[in-house]
Tab-separated table of C-alpha atoms in Angstrom:
chain	number	residue	atom	x	y	z
A	1	UNK	CA	-0.101	-0.190	-0.034
A	2	UNK	CA	2.953	2.247	0.791
A	3	UNK	CA	4.817	1.711	-2.001
A	4	UNK	CA	1.679	2.207	-4.383
A	5	UNK	CA	0.878	5.499	-2.683
A	6	UNK	CA	4.398	6.724	-2.891
A	7	UNK	CA	5.541	5.157	-6.450
A	8	UNK	CA	2.180	5.008	-8.380
A	9	UNK	CA	0.225	7.754	-7.095
A	10	UNK	CA	2.949	10.035	-5.781
A	11	UNK	CA	0.586	10.868	-2.750
A	12	UNK	CA	2.487	11.194	0.257
A	13	UNK	CA	3.152	14.086	2.975
A	14	UNK	CA	5.230	17.548	1.169
A	15	UNK	CA	7.680	17.169	3.824
A	16	UNK	CA	8.553	13.477	3.420
A	17	UNK	CA	9.374	14.454	-0.432
A	18	UNK	CA	11.792	16.833	1.031
A	19	UNK	CA	13.731	13.776	2.504
A	20	UNK	CA	13.409	11.737	-0.369
A	21	UNK	CA	15.052	14.343	-2.728
A	22	UNK	CA	17.695	14.906	0.136
A	23	UNK	CA	18.250	11.338	0.182
A	24	UNK	CA	18.782	11.047	-3.609
A	25	UNK	CA	20.971	14.041	-3.878
A	26	UNK	CA	22.861	14.299	-0.656
A	27	UNK	CA	22.685	10.594	0.703
A	28	UNK	CA	21.071	11.705	3.825
A	29	UNK	CA	17.447	12.679	4.458
A	30	UNK	CA	18.523	16.235	6.030
A	31	UNK	CA	19.888	17.115	2.881
A	32	UNK	CA	23.654	17.864	4.667
A	33	UNK	CA	26.811	18.013	2.590
A	34	UNK	CA	28.609	14.485	2.827
A	35	UNK	CA	31.805	15.971	3.511
A	36	UNK	CA	30.413	16.999	6.956
A	37	UNK	CA	29.948	13.458	7.598
A	38	UNK	CA	33.534	12.840	9.877
A	39	UNK	CA	33.256	16.389	11.153
A	40	UNK	CA	31.968	14.882	14.576
A	41	UNK	CA	35.457	13.124	14.771
A	42	UNK	CA	37.548	16.201	14.726
A	43	UNK	CA	37.396	16.701	18.436
A	44	UNK	CA	38.935	12.959	18.930
A	45	UNK	CA	42.154	11.803	18.363
A	46	UNK	CA	42.966	8.071	16.543
A	47	UNK	CA	39.517	8.196	14.575
A	48	UNK	CA	40.553	6.691	11.176
A	49	UNK	CA	38.635	7.616	8.000
A	50	UNK	CA	39.114	4.543	5.780
A	51	UNK	CA	39.058	4.894	1.516
A	52	UNK	CA	36.563	2.633	0.072
A	53	UNK	CA	39.079	1.981	-2.495
A	54	UNK	CA	41.241	0.107	-0.242
A	55	UNK	CA	40.734	-3.180	1.574
A	56	UNK	CA	39.442	-2.813	5.130
A	57	UNK	CA	42.159	-3.876	7.277
A	58	UNK	CA	39.985	-3.194	10.643
A	59	UNK	CA	38.107	-5.594	13.025
A	60	UNK	CA	34.901	-3.308	12.732
A	61	UNK	CA	33.167	-0.554	10.386
A	62	UNK	CA	31.588	1.785	12.738
A	63	UNK	CA	28.554	2.716	10.371
A	64	UNK	CA	27.652	6.321	12.211
A	65	UNK	CA	24.587	6.971	10.424
A	66	UNK	CA	22.972	10.095	9.154
A	67	UNK	CA	21.557	11.311	12.680
A	68	UNK	CA	24.981	10.217	14.139
A	69	UNK	CA	26.502	12.155	11.763
A	70	UNK	CA	24.728	15.403	11.186
A	71	UNK	CA	22.444	15.855	14.361
A	72	UNK	CA	24.002	18.195	16.806
A	73	UNK	CA	22.404	16.107	19.727
A	74	UNK	CA	23.385	12.878	18.138
A	75	UNK	CA	26.953	13.891	17.356
A	76	UNK	CA	27.683	13.821	21.098
A	77	UNK	CA	26.447	10.060	21.089
A	78	UNK	CA	28.763	9.149	18.309
A	79	UNK	CA	31.735	11.013	20.235
A	80	UNK	CA	30.951	8.920	23.633
A	81	UNK	CA	30.496	5.443	21.478
A	82	UNK	CA	33.845	6.021	19.847
A	83	UNK	CA	35.382	6.952	22.783
A	84	UNK	CA	34.184	4.066	24.946
A	85	UNK	CA	35.253	1.754	21.815
A	86	UNK	CA	38.849	3.355	22.208
A	87	UNK	CA	38.912	2.860	25.718
A	88	UNK	CA	37.938	-0.789	25.647
A	89	UNK	CA	41.013	-0.954	22.954
A	90	UNK	CA	38.623	-2.031	19.806
A	91	UNK	CA	40.151	-1.625	16.410
A	92	UNK	CA	37.586	0.230	14.475
A	93	UNK	CA	37.726	2.498	11.649
A	94	UNK	CA	34.956	4.570	9.941
A	95	UNK	CA	33.924	5.562	6.152
A	96	UNK	CA	33.274	9.272	7.138
A	97	UNK	CA	31.825	11.143	3.563
A	98	UNK	CA	31.978	7.490	1.827
A	99	UNK	CA	29.120	6.558	4.164
A	100	UNK	CA	25.687	7.150	2.684
A	101	UNK	CA	21.979	6.601	4.441
A	102	UNK	CA	21.003	3.016	4.563
A	103	UNK	CA	17.981	3.844	2.815
A	104	UNK	CA	15.714	2.644	5.569
A	105	UNK	CA	13.108	5.891	5.632
A	106	UNK	CA	12.635	5.499	1.911
A	107	UNK	CA	11.739	1.940	2.546
A	108	UNK	CA	9.315	2.260	5.455
A	109	UNK	CA	7.772	4.953	3.541
A	110	UNK	CA	7.162	3.158	0.440
A	111	UNK	CA	9.727	4.528	-2.142
A	112	UNK	CA	11.518	1.215	-2.639
A	113	UNK	CA	13.220	2.500	-5.872
A	114	UNK	CA	15.336	5.152	-3.479
A	115	UNK	CA	15.748	2.443	-0.928
A	116	UNK	CA	17.455	-0.026	-3.258
A	117	UNK	CA	19.599	2.527	-5.128
A	118	UNK	CA	21.060	3.630	-2.038
A	119	UNK	CA	21.470	0.017	-0.539
A	120	UNK	CA	22.922	-1.421	-3.836
A	121	UNK	CA	25.567	1.195	-3.808
A	122	UNK	CA	26.516	0.491	-0.053
A	123	UNK	CA	26.411	-3.121	-0.786
A	124	UNK	CA	28.852	-2.623	-3.838
A	125	UNK	CA	30.872	-0.689	-1.731
A	126	UNK	CA	30.870	-2.606	1.487
A	127	UNK	CA	31.719	-6.065	-0.300
A	128	UNK	CA	34.173	-4.440	-2.725
A	129	UNK	CA	36.165	-3.404	0.903
A	130	UNK	CA	35.696	-6.647	2.565
A	131	UNK	CA	33.838	-5.578	5.576
A	132	UNK	CA	32.718	-8.204	7.880
A	133	UNK	CA	31.820	-6.743	10.683
A	134	UNK	CA	29.884	-3.653	11.449
A	135	UNK	CA	28.756	-1.744	14.583
A	136	UNK	CA	26.139	0.879	14.573
A	137	UNK	CA	24.159	2.960	17.435
A	138	UNK	CA	21.219	3.193	15.225
A	139	UNK	CA	18.299	0.656	15.676
A	140	UNK	CA	17.402	1.732	11.828
A	141	UNK	CA	20.592	1.313	10.474
A	142	UNK	CA	20.754	-1.901	12.696
A	143	UNK	CA	17.972	-3.496	11.197
A	144	UNK	CA	18.324	-2.550	7.531
A	145	UNK	CA	22.078	-3.668	7.157
A	146	UNK	CA	20.976	-6.825	9.229
A	147	UNK	CA	17.912	-7.884	7.982
A	148	UNK	CA	17.285	-6.321	4.763
A	149	UNK	CA	20.713	-5.957	2.954
A	150	UNK	CA	21.148	-9.725	2.662
A	151	UNK	CA	18.062	-9.365	0.257
A	152	UNK	CA	20.401	-7.679	-2.323
A	153	UNK	CA	23.633	-9.551	-1.475
A	154	UNK	CA	24.969	-7.376	1.779
A	155	UNK	CA	25.633	-10.088	4.580
A	156	UNK	CA	27.378	-9.139	7.518
A	157	UNK	CA	27.988	-9.448	11.223
A	158	UNK	CA	26.049	-6.304	12.705
A	159	UNK	CA	26.227	-5.540	16.242
A	160	UNK	CA	24.217	-2.280	17.819
A	161	UNK	CA	26.441	-0.709	20.423
A	162	UNK	CA	24.437	-1.775	23.114
A	163	UNK	CA	24.855	-5.189	22.488
A	164	UNK	CA	28.713	-4.356	22.170
A	165	UNK	CA	28.883	-1.985	25.172
A	166	UNK	CA	27.175	-4.899	27.192
A	167	UNK	CA	29.723	-7.398	26.236
A	168	UNK	CA	32.419	-5.120	26.704
A	169	UNK	CA	31.461	-4.534	30.253
A	170	UNK	CA	31.000	-8.201	31.030
A	171	UNK	CA	34.378	-9.177	29.742
A	172	UNK	CA	36.116	-6.725	31.717
A	173	UNK	CA	37.503	-4.748	28.505
A	174	UNK	CA	35.288	-1.610	30.050
A	175	UNK	CA	36.379	-1.486	33.552
A	176	UNK	CA	33.026	-0.168	35.585
A	177	UNK	CA	34.723	-0.589	38.988
A	178	UNK	CA	35.421	3.024	39.447
A	179	UNK	CA	32.520	4.383	37.536
A	180	UNK	CA	29.452	5.875	39.379
A	181	UNK	CA	26.290	7.943	38.453
A	182	UNK	CA	24.184	8.636	41.313
A	183	UNK	CA	20.450	9.112	39.290
A	184	UNK	CA	17.060	7.596	38.839
A	185	UNK	CA	17.171	6.475	35.317
A	186	UNK	CA	14.182	4.840	33.403
A	187	UNK	CA	14.952	3.196	30.003
A	188	UNK	CA	12.890	3.914	26.718
A	189	UNK	CA	12.838	0.916	24.022
A	190	UNK	CA	13.095	1.707	20.668
A	191	UNK	CA	10.815	-0.061	18.704
A	192	UNK	CA	13.301	-1.427	15.657
A	193	UNK	CA	15.580	-2.559	18.488
A	194	UNK	CA	12.973	-4.403	20.376
A	195	UNK	CA	9.989	-5.053	18.562
A	196	UNK	CA	11.811	-5.907	15.541
A	197	UNK	CA	14.972	-7.331	16.945
A	198	UNK	CA	14.366	-8.650	20.296
A	199	UNK	CA	17.062	-6.820	21.790
A	200	UNK	CA	15.635	-5.609	25.510
A	201	UNK	CA	18.061	-6.632	28.086
A	202	UNK	CA	21.469	-5.439	26.541
A	203	UNK	CA	20.641	-1.635	27.218
A	204	UNK	CA	19.482	-2.472	30.849
A	205	UNK	CA	22.175	-4.118	31.696
A	206	UNK	CA	24.506	-1.772	30.661
A	207	UNK	CA	22.774	1.148	32.652
A	208	UNK	CA	22.386	-1.214	36.034
A	209	UNK	CA	25.523	-1.819	35.901
A	210	UNK	CA	26.902	1.619	36.785
A	211	UNK	CA	27.264	1.939	40.572
A	212	UNK	CA	24.525	4.518	42.092
A	213	UNK	CA	22.149	4.158	39.350
A	214	UNK	CA	18.683	3.440	40.183
A	215	UNK	CA	16.516	1.597	37.201
A	216	UNK	CA	13.040	2.402	36.866
A	217	UNK	CA	10.784	1.015	34.383
A	218	UNK	CA	7.511	3.030	32.569
A	219	UNK	CA	4.340	1.609	32.501
A	220	UNK	CA	4.695	0.816	28.948
A	221	UNK	CA	7.798	-0.960	28.670
A	222	UNK	CA	9.589	-4.092	26.998
A	223	UNK	CA	7.318	-5.847	24.697
A	224	UNK	CA	4.387	-3.680	25.604
A	225	UNK	CA	6.623	-0.692	25.066
A	226	UNK	CA	5.577	2.930	23.230
A	227	UNK	CA	7.114	4.173	20.377
A	228	UNK	CA	8.596	7.630	20.573
A	229	UNK	CA	6.686	8.795	17.405
A	230	UNK	CA	9.561	8.947	14.931
A	231	UNK	CA	9.276	5.245	13.574
A	232	UNK	CA	8.578	4.357	10.172
A	233	UNK	CA	9.556	7.485	8.673
A	234	UNK	CA	7.796	9.700	10.904
A	235	UNK	CA	10.847	11.253	11.785
A	236	UNK	CA	10.420	13.573	8.615
A	237	UNK	CA	6.914	13.858	9.022
A	238	UNK	CA	4.284	16.183	10.962
A	239	UNK	CA	1.633	14.824	13.593
A	240	UNK	CA	-1.378	16.916	13.124
A	241	UNK	CA	-4.084	14.893	14.424
A	242	UNK	CA	-4.510	14.046	18.211
A	243	UNK	CA	-1.449	14.512	20.947
A	244	UNK	CA	1.879	13.980	19.885
A	245	UNK	CA	3.384	10.577	20.452
A	246	UNK	CA	6.129	11.861	21.750
A	247	UNK	CA	4.861	14.211	24.428
A	248	UNK	CA	2.744	11.380	25.655
A	249	UNK	CA	5.783	8.979	26.095
A	250	UNK	CA	8.111	11.832	27.543
A	251	UNK	CA	5.128	12.364	30.228
A	252	UNK	CA	4.980	8.544	30.872
A	253	UNK	CA	8.845	8.929	31.493
A	254	UNK	CA	8.975	12.077	33.485
A	255	UNK	CA	6.019	10.287	35.970
A	256	UNK	CA	8.785	7.779	37.093
A	257	UNK	CA	10.360	10.392	38.955
A	258	UNK	CA	13.658	9.674	37.054
A	259	UNK	CA	16.251	12.523	36.307
A	260	UNK	CA	17.697	10.595	33.507
A	261	UNK	CA	15.935	8.773	30.327
A	262	UNK	CA	18.001	6.346	28.637
A	263	UNK	CA	17.532	5.742	24.967
A	264	UNK	CA	19.573	3.665	22.459
A	265	UNK	CA	18.304	5.161	19.123
A	266	UNK	CA	19.104	8.731	17.922
A	267	UNK	CA	15.342	9.286	16.659
A	268	UNK	CA	13.924	8.282	20.216
A	269	UNK	CA	16.523	10.913	21.881
A	270	UNK	CA	15.419	13.462	19.495
A	271	UNK	CA	11.545	13.127	20.145
A	272	UNK	CA	11.887	12.280	23.909
A	273	UNK	CA	14.448	15.467	24.331
A	274	UNK	CA	11.609	17.499	22.734
A	275	UNK	CA	9.033	15.826	24.553
A	276	UNK	CA	10.490	16.450	28.154
A	277	UNK	CA	11.419	20.052	27.267
A	278	UNK	CA	7.663	20.514	26.051
A	279	UNK	CA	6.457	19.226	29.358
A	280	UNK	CA	8.263	22.090	30.755
A	281	UNK	CA	11.546	20.190	32.151
A	282	UNK	CA	15.137	21.492	31.422
A	283	UNK	CA	17.917	19.176	31.406
A	284	UNK	CA	19.164	19.734	35.205
A	285	UNK	CA	15.632	18.168	36.142
A	286	UNK	CA	15.139	15.352	33.446
A	287	UNK	CA	17.933	14.841	31.136
A	288	UNK	CA	17.697	12.515	27.788
A	289	UNK	CA	20.589	10.796	26.434
A	290	UNK	CA	21.789	7.698	24.634
A	291	UNK	CA	23.019	4.657	27.369
A	292	UNK	CA	26.693	5.853	25.746
A	293	UNK	CA	26.496	9.056	26.919
A	294	UNK	CA	25.429	7.979	30.541
A	295	UNK	CA	28.048	5.234	30.529
A	296	UNK	CA	30.949	7.532	29.414
A	297	UNK	CA	29.982	9.998	32.043
A	298	UNK	CA	30.004	7.654	34.846
A	299	UNK	CA	33.461	6.628	33.797
A	300	UNK	CA	34.609	10.127	33.300
A	301	UNK	CA	37.622	11.002	35.337
A	302	UNK	CA	38.094	7.222	36.064
A	303	UNK	CA	41.578	5.795	34.944
A	304	UNK	CA	41.456	4.143	31.657
A	305	UNK	CA	43.662	0.453	31.960
A	306	UNK	CA	47.089	0.411	30.305
A	307	UNK	CA	46.538	-1.795	26.761
A	308	UNK	CA	49.369	-3.132	25.122
A	309	UNK	CA	47.486	-3.692	21.893
A	310	UNK	CA	44.013	-3.377	20.522
A	311	UNK	CA	41.586	-5.975	21.840
A	312	UNK	CA	39.595	-8.100	19.679
A	313	UNK	CA	35.921	-8.958	20.659
A	314	UNK	CA	33.924	-11.589	19.388
A	315	UNK	CA	30.053	-10.510	18.156
A	316	UNK	CA	27.765	-10.436	21.294
A	317	UNK	CA	25.151	-13.251	21.050
A	318	UNK	CA	21.624	-11.647	20.178
A	319	UNK	CA	19.287	-10.518	23.133
A	320	UNK	CA	16.220	-12.143	23.331
């Protein structure tokens, strides 16, 4: 039905048309310049940007995603995740300007032609480089790379950063013995991490492993969780009927009495942050941030272990 409306009737919201043109012309739905994809790494040392014409010689490709590359809030998530991987001694690199949108918003909203165009380009590049393992912080990228790219010949070991961070903590590659965060935290389930891929425990284990944290659950959580309002390409559409989904969900988070809301998806972080602010709460009262930021802040000021070389981590098992 979506494909018929999008491709045959051209019957879709006008703001979605802007996203389509941006994905086609700029390889990202925001229409940002591809040359700025790796700007987030300017503040970090040791982030290698690889050339797609070369063989990939690293353990992991860090697939940052469009939101993690261009959105101001989510650039901080990218930086925190990269710092955590560096602290654990992982061997990873990024594509920078050569990374393109996975095509998730196009497929979700019915523009199958645009999805296949973007996906085919990415798969040809990844296969040509010999990429085997991919880490991504975006559940939408994760779902598309893991479950949909194989349909077009792209088969990779894809790991969400919540799975990776959980494994690094469990194996001691990330030492939390001195980490502490005296906060009341509630975790919001991403639909594309939870409902679509059955990953519910990993993010909670990460937050719960930090000393001083009190974890509280919202009434609707886990398999009965509620969407933030941005799934299915609705990140690029306006809500015009009834109460906004993100406002409803943000109020549920505030009702727990949490001082922090943990997310594991860039869209969820944007939507819930906007919802919390719309409810009249500033960051000093309720802070919305990705699990990697909460973890990095708990580790800030603690000593990083000395390492003789890069660690090699086996892909974590799927969370069921």
